[in-house]
GROMACS .gro file of C-alpha atoms in nm:
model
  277
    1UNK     CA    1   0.000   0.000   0.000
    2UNK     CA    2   0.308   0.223   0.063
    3UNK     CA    3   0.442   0.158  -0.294
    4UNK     CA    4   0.097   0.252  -0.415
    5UNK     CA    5   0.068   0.558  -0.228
    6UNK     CA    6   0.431   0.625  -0.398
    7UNK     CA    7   0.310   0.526  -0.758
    8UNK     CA    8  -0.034   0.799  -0.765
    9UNK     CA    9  -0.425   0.704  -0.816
   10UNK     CA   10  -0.394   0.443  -1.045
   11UNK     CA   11  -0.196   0.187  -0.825
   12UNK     CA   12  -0.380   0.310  -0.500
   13UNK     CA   13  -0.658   0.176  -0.708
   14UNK     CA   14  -0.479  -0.160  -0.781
   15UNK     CA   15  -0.382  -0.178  -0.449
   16UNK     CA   16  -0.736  -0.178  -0.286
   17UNK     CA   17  -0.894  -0.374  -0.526
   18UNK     CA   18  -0.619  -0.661  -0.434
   19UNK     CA   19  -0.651  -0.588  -0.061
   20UNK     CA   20  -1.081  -0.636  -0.124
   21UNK     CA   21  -0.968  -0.944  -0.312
   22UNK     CA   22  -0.761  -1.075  -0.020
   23UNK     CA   23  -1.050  -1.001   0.233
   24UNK     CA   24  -1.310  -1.153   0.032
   25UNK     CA   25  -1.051  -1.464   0.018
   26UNK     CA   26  -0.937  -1.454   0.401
   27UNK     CA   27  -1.363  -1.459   0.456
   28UNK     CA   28  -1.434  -1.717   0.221
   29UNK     CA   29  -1.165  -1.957   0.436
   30UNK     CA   30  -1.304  -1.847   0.762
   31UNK     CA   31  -1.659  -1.894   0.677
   32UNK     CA   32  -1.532  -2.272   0.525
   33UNK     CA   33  -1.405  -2.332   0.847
   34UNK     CA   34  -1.673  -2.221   1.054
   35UNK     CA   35  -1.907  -2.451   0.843
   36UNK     CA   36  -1.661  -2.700   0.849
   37UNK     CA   37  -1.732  -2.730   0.477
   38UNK     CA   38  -1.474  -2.964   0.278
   39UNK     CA   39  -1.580  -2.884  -0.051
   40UNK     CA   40  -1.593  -2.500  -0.009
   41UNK     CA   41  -1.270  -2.551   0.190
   42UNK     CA   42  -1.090  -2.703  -0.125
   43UNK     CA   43  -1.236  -2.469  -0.318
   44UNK     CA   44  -0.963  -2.165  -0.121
   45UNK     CA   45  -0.675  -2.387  -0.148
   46UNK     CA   46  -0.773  -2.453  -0.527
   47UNK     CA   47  -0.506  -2.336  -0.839
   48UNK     CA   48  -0.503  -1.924  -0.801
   49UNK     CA   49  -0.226  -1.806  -0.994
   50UNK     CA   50  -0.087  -1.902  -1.365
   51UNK     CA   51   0.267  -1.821  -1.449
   52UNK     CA   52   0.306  -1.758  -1.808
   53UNK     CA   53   0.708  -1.805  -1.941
   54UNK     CA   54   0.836  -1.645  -2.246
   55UNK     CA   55   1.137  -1.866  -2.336
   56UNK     CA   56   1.404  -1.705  -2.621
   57UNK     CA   57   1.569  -1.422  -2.349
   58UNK     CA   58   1.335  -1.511  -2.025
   59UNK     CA   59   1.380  -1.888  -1.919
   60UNK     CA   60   1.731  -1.900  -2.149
   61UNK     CA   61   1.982  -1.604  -2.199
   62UNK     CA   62   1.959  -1.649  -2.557
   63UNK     CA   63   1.721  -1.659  -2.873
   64UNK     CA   64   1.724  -2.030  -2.998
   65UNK     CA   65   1.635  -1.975  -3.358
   66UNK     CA   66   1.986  -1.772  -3.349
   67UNK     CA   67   2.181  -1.989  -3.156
   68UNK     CA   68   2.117  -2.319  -3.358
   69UNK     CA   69   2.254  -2.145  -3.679
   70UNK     CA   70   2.599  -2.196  -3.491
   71UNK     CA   71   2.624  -2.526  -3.510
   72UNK     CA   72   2.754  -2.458  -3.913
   73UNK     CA   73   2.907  -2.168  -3.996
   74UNK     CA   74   2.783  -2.208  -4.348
   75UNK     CA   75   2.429  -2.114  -4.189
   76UNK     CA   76   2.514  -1.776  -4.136
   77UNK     CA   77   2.487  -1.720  -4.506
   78UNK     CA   78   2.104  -1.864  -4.553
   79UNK     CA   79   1.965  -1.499  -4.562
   80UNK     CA   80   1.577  -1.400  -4.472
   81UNK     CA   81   1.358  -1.317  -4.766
   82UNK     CA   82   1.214  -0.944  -4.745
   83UNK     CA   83   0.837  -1.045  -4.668
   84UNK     CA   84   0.925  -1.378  -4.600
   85UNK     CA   85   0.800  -1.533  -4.224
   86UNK     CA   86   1.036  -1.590  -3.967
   87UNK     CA   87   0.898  -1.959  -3.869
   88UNK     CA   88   0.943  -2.007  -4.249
   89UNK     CA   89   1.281  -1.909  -4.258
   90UNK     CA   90   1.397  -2.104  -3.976
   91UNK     CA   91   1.225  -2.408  -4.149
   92UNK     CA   92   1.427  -2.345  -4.454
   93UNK     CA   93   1.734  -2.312  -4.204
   94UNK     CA   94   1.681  -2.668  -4.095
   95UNK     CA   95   1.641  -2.805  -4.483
   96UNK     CA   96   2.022  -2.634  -4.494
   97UNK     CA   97   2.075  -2.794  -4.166
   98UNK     CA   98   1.984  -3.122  -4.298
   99UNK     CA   99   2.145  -3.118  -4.618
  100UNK     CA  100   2.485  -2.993  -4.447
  101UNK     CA  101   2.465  -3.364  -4.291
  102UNK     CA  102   2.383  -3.231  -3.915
  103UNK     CA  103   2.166  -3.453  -3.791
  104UNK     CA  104   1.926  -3.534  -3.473
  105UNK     CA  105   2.224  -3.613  -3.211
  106UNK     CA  106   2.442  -3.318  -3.341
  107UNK     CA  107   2.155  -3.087  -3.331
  108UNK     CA  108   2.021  -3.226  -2.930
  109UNK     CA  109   2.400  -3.169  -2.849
  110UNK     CA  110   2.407  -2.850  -2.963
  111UNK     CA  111   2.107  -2.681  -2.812
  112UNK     CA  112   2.126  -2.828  -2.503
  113UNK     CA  113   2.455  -2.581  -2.474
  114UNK     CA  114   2.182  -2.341  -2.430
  115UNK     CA  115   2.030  -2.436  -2.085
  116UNK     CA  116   1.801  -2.224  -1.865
  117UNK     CA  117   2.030  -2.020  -1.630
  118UNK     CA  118   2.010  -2.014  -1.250
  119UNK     CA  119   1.747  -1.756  -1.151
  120UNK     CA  120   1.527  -1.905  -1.453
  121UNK     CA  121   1.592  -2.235  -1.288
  122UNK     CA  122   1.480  -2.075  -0.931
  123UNK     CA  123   1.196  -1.904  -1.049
  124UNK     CA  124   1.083  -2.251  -1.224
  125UNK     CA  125   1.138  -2.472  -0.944
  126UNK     CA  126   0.995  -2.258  -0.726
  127UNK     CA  127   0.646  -2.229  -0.940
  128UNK     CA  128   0.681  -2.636  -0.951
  129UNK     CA  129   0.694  -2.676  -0.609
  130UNK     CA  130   0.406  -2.480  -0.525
  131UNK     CA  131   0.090  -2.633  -0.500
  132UNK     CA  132  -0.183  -2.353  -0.570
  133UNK     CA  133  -0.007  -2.228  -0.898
  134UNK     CA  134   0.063  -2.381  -1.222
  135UNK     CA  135   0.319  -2.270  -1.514
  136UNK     CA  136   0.294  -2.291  -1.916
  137UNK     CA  137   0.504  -2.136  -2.175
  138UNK     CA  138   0.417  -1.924  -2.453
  139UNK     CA  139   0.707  -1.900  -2.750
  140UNK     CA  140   0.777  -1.818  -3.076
  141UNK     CA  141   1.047  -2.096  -3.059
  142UNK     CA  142   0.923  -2.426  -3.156
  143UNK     CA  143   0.838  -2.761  -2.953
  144UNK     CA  144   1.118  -2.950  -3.024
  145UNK     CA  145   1.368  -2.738  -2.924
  146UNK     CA  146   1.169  -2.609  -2.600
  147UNK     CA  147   1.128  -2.968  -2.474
  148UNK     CA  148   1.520  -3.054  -2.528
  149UNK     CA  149   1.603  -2.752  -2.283
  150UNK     CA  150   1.375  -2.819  -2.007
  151UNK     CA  151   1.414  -3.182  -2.038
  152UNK     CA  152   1.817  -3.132  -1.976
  153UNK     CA  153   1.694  -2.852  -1.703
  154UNK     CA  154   1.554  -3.129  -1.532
  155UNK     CA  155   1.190  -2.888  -1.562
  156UNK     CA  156   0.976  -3.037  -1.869
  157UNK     CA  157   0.747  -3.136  -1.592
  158UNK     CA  158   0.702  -2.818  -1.405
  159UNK     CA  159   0.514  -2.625  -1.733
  160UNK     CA  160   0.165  -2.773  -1.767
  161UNK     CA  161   0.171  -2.659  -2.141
  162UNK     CA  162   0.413  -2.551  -2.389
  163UNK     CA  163   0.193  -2.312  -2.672
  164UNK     CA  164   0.466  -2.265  -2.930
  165UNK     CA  165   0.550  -2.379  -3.313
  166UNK     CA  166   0.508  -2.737  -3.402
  167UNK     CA  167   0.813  -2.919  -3.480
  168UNK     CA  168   0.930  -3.285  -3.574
  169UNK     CA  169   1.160  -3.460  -3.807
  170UNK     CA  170   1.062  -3.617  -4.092
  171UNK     CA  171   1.107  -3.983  -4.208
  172UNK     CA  172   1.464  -3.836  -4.347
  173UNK     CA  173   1.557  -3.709  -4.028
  174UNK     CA  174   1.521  -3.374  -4.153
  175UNK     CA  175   1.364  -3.140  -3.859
  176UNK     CA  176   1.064  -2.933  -3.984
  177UNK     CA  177   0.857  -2.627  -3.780
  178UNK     CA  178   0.550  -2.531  -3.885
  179UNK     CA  179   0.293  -2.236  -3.790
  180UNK     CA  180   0.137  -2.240  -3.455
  181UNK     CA  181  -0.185  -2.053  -3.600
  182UNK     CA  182  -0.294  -1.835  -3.819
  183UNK     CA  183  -0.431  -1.479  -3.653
  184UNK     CA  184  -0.617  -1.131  -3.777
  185UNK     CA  185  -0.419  -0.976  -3.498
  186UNK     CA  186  -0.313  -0.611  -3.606
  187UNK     CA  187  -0.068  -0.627  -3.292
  188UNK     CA  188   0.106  -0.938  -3.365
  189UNK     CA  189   0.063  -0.876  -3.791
  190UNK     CA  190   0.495  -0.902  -3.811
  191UNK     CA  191   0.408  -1.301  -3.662
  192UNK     CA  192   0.132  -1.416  -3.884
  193UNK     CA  193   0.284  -1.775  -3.716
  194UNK     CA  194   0.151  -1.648  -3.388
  195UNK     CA  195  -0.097  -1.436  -3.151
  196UNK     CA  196   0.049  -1.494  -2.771
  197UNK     CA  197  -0.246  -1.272  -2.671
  198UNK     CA  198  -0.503  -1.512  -2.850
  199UNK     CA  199  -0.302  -1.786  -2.716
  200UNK     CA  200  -0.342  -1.677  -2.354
  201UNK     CA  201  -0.677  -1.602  -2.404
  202UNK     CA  202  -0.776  -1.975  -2.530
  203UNK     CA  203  -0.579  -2.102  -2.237
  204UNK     CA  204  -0.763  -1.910  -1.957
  205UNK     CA  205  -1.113  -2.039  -2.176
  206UNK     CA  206  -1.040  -2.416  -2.115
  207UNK     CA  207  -0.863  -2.382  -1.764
  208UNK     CA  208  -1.044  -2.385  -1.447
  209UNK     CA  209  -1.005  -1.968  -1.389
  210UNK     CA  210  -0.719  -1.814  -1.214
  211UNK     CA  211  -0.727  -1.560  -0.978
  212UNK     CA  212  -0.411  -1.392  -1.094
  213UNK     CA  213  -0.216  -1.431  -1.399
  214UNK     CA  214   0.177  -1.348  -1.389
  215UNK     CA  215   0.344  -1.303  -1.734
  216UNK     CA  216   0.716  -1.356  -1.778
  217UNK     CA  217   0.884  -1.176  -2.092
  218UNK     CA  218   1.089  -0.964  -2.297
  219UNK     CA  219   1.023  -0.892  -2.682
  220UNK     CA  220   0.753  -0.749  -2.878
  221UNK     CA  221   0.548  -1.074  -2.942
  222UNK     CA  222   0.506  -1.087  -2.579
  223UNK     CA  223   0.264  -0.667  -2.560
  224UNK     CA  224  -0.065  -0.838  -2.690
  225UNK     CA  225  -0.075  -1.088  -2.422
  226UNK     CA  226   0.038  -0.810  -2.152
  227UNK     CA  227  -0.249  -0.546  -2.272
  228UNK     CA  228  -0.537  -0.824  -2.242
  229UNK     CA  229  -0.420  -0.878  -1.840
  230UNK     CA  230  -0.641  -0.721  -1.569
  231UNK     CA  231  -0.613  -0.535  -1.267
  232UNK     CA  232  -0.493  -0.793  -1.051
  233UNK     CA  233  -0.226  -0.952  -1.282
  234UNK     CA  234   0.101  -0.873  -1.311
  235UNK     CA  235   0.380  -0.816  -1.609
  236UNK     CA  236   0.764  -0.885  -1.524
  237UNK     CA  237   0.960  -0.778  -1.816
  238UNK     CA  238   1.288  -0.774  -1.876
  239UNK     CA  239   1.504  -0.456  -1.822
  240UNK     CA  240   1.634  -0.283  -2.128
  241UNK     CA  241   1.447  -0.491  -2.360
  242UNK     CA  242   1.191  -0.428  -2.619
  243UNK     CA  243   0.879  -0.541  -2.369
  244UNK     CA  244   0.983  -0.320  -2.098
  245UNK     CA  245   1.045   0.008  -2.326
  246UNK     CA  246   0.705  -0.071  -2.486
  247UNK     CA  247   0.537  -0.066  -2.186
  248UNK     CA  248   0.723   0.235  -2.066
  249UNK     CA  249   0.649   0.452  -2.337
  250UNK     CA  250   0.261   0.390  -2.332
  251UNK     CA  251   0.202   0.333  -1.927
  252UNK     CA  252  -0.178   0.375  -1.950
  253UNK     CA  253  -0.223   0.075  -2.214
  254UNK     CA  254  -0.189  -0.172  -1.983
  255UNK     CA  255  -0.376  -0.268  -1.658
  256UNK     CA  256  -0.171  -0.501  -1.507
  257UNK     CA  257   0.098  -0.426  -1.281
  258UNK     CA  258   0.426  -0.381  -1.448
  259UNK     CA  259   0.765  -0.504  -1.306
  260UNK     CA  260   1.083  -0.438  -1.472
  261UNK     CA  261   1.385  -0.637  -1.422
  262UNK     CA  262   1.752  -0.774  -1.457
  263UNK     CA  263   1.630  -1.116  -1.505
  264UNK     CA  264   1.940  -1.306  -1.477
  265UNK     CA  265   2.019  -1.118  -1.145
  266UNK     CA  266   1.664  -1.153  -0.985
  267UNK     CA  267   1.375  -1.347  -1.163
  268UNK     CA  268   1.407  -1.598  -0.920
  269UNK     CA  269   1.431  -1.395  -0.621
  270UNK     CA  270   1.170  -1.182  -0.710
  271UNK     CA  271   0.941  -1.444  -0.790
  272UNK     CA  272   0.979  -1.628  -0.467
  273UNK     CA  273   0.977  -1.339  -0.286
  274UNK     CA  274   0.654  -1.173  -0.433
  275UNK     CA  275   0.433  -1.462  -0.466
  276UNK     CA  276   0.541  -1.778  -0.339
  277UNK     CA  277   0.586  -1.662   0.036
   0.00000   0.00000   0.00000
């Protein structure tokens, strides 16, 4: 409530709208209680927050579409057509990767160099411990390479979903990525591949309703999702990035709290500290 104060009228308004929230929460338990209700009891300690991870620059200190062109150095000279899709590109990277003989094991060996790095690995382990939240990630990456880092992070387990670009090798061994979806978004029109606001938005349909949503990220892709969160959500974005001076520049767009911050220094901290104590 201090730090509202500090901020002016619009976060003293966030701030007693969470505070009601909180009351109407602490009630709801006490009344359970009282009642000795089970089911109503249950209902408090049910799932109330949803972590939402970015991946490329949030969970690893890299962007994996870049870092796999490393593994040839003739890769660096497959350009991008002017109009052409990025997901495209990078599937006509892998037909160059193919073709250059690299194949499944050299590729796994490779991008499993780029593990998540220790506050990521905090702030994940952390979330997977905890038994009233829950954790999926939202990328522009693709599926095979997002399941190869957590997998040798030890954390495939902890993220309930994994919303990103379809990926699998073919019956030549030849990895291929396709589109996650196809989208009218005017915000997201640079990623016809992919709407992470539409994406978030068909999550929170088919779940069981959150009470907060907390969304973990860095680049452009990631301001649709961030403008669609309420009141009592929260957006931790990484400082000096393109998220963070989006969301600088136009303040008022977005409802949600906004956090900005070094994330190899303190995601994990923060996270712990903020909403898991």
């Amino acid at each position: 409530w201090n730090q509202a104060k500090r901020h002016g009228p619009r976060s003293q308004k966030r701030g007693v709208n969470l505070l009601l929230k909180c009351t109407a929460m602490i009630t709801q338990a006490h009344n359970a209680l009282a009642a000795g209700s089970a089911d109503d009891l249950l209902q408090c300690k049910a799932t109330k927050c949803l972590f939402v991870f970015d991946f490329d620059h949030t969970l690893v200190d890299g962007n994996t579409d870049t870092w796999v062109q490393g593994v040839r150095p003739e890769l660096q000279a497959v350009k991008r057509g002017k109009h052409e899709c990025w997901t495209d590109y990078m599937d006509r990277i892998f037909e160059h990767t193919h073709r250059a003989g690299c194949g499944h094991e050299e590729l796994w060996a490779w991008m499993c160099r780029l593990q998540l790095y220790p506050q990521a690995l905090r702030a994940v382990q952390a979330v997977a411990k905890c038994e009233w939240a829950h954790a999926i990630v939202i990328s522009d990456s693709n599926s095979v390479f997002i399941d190869w880092i957590l997998q040798q992070s030890g954390v495939r387990a902890a993220f309930r979903e994994v919303l990103t670009n379809p990926a699998h090798f073919n019956s030549r061994g030849r990895l291929c990525v396709q589109w996650c979806h196809s989208h009218s978004c005017q915000l997201c029109a640079s990623s016809p591949n992919m709407c992470k606001g539409a994406l978030l938005r068909g999550y929170l349909e088919c779940s069981h309703g959150y009470q907060q949503v907390v969304y973990v990220g860095d680049g452009r892709g990631d301001l649709c999702p961030c403008l669609r969160l309420r009141e009592e959500d929260t957006v931790v974005c990484r400082k000096d990035y393109s998220l963070a001076k989006r969301l600088a520049a136009e303040p008022s767009a977005v409802s949600a709290a906004v956090h900005v911050l070094d994330f190899t220094k303190e995601l994990g901290d923060f996270i712990i500290c903020t909403y898991l104590q």
